[in-house]
PDB file of N, CA and C in Angstrom:
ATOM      1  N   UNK A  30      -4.340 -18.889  28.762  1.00  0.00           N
ATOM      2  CA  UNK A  30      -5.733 -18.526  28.796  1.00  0.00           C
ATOM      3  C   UNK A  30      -6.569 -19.786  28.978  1.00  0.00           C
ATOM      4  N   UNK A  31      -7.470 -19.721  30.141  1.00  0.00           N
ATOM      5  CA  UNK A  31      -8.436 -20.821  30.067  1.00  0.00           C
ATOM      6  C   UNK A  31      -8.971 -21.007  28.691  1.00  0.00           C
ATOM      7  N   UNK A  32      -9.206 -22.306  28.732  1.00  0.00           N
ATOM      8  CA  UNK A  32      -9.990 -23.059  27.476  1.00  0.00           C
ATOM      9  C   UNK A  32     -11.269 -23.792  28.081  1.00  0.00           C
ATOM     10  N   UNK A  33     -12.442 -23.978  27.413  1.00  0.00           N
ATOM     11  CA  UNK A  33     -13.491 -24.840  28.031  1.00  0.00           C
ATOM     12  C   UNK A  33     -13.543 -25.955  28.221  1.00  0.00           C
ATOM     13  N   UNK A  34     -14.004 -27.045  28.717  1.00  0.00           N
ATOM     14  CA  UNK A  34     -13.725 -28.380  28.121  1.00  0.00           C
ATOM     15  C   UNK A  34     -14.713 -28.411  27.280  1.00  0.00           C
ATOM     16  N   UNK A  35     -15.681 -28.484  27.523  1.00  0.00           N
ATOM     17  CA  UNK A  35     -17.067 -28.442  26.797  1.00  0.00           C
ATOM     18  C   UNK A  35     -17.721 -27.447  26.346  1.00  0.00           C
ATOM     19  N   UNK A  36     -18.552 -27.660  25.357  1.00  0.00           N
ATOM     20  CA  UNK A  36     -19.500 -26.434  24.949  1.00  0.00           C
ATOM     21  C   UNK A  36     -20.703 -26.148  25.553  1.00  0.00           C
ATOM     22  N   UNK A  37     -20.956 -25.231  26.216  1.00  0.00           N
ATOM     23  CA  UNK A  37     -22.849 -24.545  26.751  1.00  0.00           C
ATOM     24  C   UNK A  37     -23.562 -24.673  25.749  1.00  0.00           C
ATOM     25  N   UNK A  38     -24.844 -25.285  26.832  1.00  0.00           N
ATOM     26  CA  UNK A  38     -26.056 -25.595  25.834  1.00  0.00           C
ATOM     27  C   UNK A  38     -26.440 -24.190  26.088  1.00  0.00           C
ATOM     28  N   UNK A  39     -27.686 -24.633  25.035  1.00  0.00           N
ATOM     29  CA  UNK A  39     -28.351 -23.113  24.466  1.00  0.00           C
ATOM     30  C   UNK A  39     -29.232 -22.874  25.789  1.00  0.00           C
ATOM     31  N   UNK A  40     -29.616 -23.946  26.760  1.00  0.00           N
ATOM     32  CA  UNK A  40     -30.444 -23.830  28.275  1.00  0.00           C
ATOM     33  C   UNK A  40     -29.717 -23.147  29.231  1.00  0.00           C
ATOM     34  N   UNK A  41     -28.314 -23.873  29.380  1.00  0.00           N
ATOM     35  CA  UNK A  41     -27.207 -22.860  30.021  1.00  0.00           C
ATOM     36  C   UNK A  41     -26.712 -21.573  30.349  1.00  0.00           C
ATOM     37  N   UNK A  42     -26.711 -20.895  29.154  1.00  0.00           N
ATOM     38  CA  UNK A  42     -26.693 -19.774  28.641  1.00  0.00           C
ATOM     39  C   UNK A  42     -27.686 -19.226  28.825  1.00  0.00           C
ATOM     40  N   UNK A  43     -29.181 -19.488  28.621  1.00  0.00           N
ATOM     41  CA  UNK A  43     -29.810 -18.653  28.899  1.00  0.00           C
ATOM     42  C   UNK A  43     -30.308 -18.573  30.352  1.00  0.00           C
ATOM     43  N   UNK A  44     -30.134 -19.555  31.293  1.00  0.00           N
ATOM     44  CA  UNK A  44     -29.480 -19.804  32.863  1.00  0.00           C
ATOM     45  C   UNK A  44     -29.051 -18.237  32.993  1.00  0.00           C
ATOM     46  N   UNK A  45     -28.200 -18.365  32.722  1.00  0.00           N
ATOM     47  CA  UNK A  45     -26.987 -17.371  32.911  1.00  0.00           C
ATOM     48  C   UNK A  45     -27.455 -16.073  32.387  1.00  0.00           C
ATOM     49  N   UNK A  46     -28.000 -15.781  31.668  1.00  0.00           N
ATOM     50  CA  UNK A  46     -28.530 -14.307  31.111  1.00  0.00           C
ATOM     51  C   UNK A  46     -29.913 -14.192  31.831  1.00  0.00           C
ATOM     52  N   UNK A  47     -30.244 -14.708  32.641  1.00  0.00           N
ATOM     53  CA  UNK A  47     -31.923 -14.705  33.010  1.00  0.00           C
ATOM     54  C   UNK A  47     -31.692 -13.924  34.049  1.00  0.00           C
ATOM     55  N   UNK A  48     -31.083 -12.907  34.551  1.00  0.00           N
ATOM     56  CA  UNK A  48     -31.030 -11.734  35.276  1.00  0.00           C
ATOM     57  C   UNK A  48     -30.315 -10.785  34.855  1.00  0.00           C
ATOM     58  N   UNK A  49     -30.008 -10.486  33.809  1.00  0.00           N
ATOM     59  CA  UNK A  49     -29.481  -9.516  32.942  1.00  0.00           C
ATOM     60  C   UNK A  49     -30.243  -8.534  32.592  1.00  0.00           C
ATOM     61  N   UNK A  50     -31.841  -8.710  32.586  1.00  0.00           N
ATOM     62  CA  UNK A  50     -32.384  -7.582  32.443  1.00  0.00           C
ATOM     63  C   UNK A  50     -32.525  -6.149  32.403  1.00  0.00           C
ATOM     64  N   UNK A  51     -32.518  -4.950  31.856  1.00  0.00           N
ATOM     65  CA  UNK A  51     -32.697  -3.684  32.368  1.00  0.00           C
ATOM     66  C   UNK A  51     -34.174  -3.456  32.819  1.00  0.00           C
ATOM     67  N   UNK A  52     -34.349  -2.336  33.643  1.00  0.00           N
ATOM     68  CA  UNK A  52     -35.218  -1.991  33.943  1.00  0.00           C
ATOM     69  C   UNK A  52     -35.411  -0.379  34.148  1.00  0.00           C
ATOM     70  N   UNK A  53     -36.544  -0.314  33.268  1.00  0.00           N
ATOM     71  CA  UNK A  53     -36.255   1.040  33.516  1.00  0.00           C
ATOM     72  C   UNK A  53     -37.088   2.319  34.726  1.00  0.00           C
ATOM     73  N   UNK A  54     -35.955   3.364  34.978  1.00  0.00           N
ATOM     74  CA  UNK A  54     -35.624   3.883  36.381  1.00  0.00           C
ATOM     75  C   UNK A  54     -37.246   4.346  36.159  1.00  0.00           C
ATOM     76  N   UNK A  55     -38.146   4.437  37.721  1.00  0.00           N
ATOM     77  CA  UNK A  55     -39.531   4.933  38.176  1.00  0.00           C
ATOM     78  C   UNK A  55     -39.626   6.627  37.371  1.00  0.00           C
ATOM     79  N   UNK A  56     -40.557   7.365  36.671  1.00  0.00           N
ATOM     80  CA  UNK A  56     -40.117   8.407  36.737  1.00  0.00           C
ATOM     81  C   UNK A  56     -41.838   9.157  37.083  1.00  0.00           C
ATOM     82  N   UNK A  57     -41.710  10.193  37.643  1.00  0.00           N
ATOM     83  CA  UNK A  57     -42.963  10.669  37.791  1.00  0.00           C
ATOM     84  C   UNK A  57     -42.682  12.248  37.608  1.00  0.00           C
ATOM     85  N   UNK A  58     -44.246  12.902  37.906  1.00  0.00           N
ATOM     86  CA  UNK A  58     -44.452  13.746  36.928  1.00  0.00           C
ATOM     87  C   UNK A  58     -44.091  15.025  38.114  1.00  0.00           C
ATOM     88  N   UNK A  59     -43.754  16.287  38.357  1.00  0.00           N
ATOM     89  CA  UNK A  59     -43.440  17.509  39.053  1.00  0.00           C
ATOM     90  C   UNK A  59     -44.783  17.940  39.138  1.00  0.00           C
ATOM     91  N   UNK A  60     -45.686  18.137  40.005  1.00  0.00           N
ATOM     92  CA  UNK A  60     -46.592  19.084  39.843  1.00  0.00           C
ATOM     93  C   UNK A  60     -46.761  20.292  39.288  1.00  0.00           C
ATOM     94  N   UNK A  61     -45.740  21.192  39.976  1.00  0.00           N
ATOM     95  CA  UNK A  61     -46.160  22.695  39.674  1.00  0.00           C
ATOM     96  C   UNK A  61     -45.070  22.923  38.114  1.00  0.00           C
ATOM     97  N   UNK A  62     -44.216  22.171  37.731  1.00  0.00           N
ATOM     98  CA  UNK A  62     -43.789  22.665  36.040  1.00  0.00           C
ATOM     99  C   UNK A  62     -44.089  21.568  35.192  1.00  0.00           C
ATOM    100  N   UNK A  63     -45.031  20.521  35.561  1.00  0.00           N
ATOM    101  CA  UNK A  63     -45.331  19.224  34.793  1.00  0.00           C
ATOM    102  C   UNK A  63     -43.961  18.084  34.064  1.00  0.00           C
ATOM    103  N   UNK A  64     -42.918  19.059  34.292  1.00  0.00           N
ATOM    104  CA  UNK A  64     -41.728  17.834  33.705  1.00  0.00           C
ATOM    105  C   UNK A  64     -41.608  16.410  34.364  1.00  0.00           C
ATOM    106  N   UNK A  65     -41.256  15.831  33.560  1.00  0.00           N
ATOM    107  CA  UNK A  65     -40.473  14.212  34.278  1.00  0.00           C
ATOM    108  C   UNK A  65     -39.587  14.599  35.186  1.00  0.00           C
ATOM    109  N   UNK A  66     -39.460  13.482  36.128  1.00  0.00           N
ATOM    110  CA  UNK A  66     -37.930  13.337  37.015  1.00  0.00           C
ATOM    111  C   UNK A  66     -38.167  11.965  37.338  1.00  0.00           C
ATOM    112  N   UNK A  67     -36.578  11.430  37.864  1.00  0.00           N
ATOM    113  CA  UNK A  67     -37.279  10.084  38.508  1.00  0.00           C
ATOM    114  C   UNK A  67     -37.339  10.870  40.096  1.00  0.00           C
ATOM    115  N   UNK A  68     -37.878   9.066  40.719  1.00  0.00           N
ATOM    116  CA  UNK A  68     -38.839   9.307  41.987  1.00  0.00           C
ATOM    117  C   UNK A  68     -37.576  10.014  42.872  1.00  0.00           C
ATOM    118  N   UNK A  69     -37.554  10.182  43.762  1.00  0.00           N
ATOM    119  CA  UNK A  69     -36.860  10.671  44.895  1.00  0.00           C
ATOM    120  C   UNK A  69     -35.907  11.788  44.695  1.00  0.00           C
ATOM    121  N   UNK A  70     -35.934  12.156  43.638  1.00  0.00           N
ATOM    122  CA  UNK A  70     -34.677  13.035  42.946  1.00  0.00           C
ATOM    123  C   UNK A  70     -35.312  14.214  42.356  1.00  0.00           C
ATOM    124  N   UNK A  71     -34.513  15.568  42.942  1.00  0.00           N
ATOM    125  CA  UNK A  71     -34.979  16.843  42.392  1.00  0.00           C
ATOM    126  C   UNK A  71     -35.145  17.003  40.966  1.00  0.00           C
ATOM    127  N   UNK A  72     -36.144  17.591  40.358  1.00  0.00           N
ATOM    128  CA  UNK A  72     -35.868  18.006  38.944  1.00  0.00           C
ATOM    129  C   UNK A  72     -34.914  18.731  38.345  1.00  0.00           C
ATOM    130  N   UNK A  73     -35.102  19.099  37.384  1.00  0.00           N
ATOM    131  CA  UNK A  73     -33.817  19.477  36.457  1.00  0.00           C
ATOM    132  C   UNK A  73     -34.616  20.908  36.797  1.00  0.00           C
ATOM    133  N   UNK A  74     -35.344  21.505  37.313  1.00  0.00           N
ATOM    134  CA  UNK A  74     -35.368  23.414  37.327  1.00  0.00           C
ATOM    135  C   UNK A  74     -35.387  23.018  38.625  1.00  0.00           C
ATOM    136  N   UNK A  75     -34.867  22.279  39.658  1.00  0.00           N
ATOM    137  CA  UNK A  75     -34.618  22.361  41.202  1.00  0.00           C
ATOM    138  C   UNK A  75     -35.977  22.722  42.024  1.00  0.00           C
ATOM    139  N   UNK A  76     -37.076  21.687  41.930  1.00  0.00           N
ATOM    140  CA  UNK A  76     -38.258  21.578  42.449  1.00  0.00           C
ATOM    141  C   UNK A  76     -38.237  20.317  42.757  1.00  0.00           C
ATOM    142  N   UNK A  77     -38.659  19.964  44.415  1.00  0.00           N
ATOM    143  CA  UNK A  77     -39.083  18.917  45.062  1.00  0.00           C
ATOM    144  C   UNK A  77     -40.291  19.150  45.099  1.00  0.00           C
ATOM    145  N   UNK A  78     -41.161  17.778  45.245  1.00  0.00           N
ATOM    146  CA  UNK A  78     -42.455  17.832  46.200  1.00  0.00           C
ATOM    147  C   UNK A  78     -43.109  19.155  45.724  1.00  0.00           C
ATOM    148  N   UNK A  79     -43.063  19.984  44.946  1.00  0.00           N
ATOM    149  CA  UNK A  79     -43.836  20.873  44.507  1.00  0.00           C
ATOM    150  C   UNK A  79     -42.776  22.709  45.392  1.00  0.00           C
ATOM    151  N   UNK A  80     -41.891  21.778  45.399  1.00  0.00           N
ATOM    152  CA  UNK A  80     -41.403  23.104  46.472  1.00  0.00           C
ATOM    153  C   UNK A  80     -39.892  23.321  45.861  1.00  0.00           C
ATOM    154  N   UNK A  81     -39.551  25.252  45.409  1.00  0.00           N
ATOM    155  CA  UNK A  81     -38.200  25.473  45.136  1.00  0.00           C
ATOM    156  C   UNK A  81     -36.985  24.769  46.165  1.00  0.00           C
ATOM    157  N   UNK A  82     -36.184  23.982  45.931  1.00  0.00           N
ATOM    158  CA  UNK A  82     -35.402  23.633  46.923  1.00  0.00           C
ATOM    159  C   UNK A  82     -33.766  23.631  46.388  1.00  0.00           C
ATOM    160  N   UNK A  83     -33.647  24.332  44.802  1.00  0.00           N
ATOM    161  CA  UNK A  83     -32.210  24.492  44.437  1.00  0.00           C
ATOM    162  C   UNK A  83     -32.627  25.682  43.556  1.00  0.00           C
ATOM    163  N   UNK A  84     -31.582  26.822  43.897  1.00  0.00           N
ATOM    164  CA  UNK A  84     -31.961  28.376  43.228  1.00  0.00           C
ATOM    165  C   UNK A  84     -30.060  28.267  42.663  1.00  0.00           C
ATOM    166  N   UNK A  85     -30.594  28.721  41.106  1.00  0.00           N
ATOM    167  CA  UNK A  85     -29.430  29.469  40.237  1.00  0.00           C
ATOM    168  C   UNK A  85     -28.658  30.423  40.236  1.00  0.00           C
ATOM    169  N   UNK A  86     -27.579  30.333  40.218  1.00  0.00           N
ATOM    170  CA  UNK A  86     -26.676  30.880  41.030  1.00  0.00           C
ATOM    171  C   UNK A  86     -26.097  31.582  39.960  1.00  0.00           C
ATOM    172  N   UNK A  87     -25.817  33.249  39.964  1.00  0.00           N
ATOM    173  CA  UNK A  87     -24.964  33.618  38.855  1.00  0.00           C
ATOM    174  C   UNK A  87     -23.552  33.131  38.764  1.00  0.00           C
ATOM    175  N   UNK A  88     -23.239  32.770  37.514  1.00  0.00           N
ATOM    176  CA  UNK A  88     -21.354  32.597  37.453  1.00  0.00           C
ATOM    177  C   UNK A  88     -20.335  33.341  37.134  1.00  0.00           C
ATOM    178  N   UNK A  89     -19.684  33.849  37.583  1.00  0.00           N
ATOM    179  CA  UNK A  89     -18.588  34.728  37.404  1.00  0.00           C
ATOM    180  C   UNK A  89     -17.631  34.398  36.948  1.00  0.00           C
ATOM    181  N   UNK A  90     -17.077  35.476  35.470  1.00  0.00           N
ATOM    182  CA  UNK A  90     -16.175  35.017  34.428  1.00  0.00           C
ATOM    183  C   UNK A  90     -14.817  35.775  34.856  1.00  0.00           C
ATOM    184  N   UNK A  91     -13.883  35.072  34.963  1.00  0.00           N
ATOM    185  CA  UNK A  91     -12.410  35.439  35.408  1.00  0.00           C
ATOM    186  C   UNK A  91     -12.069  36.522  34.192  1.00  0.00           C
ATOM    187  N   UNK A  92     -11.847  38.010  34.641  1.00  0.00           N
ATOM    188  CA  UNK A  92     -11.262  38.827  34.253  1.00  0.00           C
ATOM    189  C   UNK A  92     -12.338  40.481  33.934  1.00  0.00           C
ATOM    190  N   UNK A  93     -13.805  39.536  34.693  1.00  0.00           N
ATOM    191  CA  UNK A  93     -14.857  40.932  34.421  1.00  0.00           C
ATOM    192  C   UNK A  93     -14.700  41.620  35.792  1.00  0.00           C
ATOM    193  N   UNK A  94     -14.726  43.188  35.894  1.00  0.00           N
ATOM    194  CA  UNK A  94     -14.786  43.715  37.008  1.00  0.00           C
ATOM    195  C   UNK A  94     -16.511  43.512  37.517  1.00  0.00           C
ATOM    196  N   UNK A  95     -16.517  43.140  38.949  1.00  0.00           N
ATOM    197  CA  UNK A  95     -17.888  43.588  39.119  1.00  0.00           C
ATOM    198  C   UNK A  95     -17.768  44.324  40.072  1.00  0.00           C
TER     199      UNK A  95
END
């Protein structure tokens, strides 16, 4: 296993962590149901841009007659 020769200064180190940052993701607001989403990405009830663009789909349970 590598070993160091030397020890990092405390300037070094923080060198090195000075793009580590998080940032957090854009989020904006849905017009027509007011929820959050982030930017470019459908909401969670499947509304773009103010417009239905993903509809719920019934699921079918293995062993019901329909």
């Amino acid at each position: 296993m590598a070993v160091q020769k030397s020890r990092k200064s405390r300037a070094r180190r923080g060198n090195r962590r000075a793009h580590d940052a998080l940032t957090a993701p854009a989020v904006s607001i849905e017009p027509t149901t007011g929820e959050p989403h982030r930017r470019h990405h459908v909401s969670a009830r499947g509304f773009y841009k103010g417009q239905k663009v993903v509809t719920k789909t019934e699921r079918v349970r293995k062993g019901e007659d329909n």
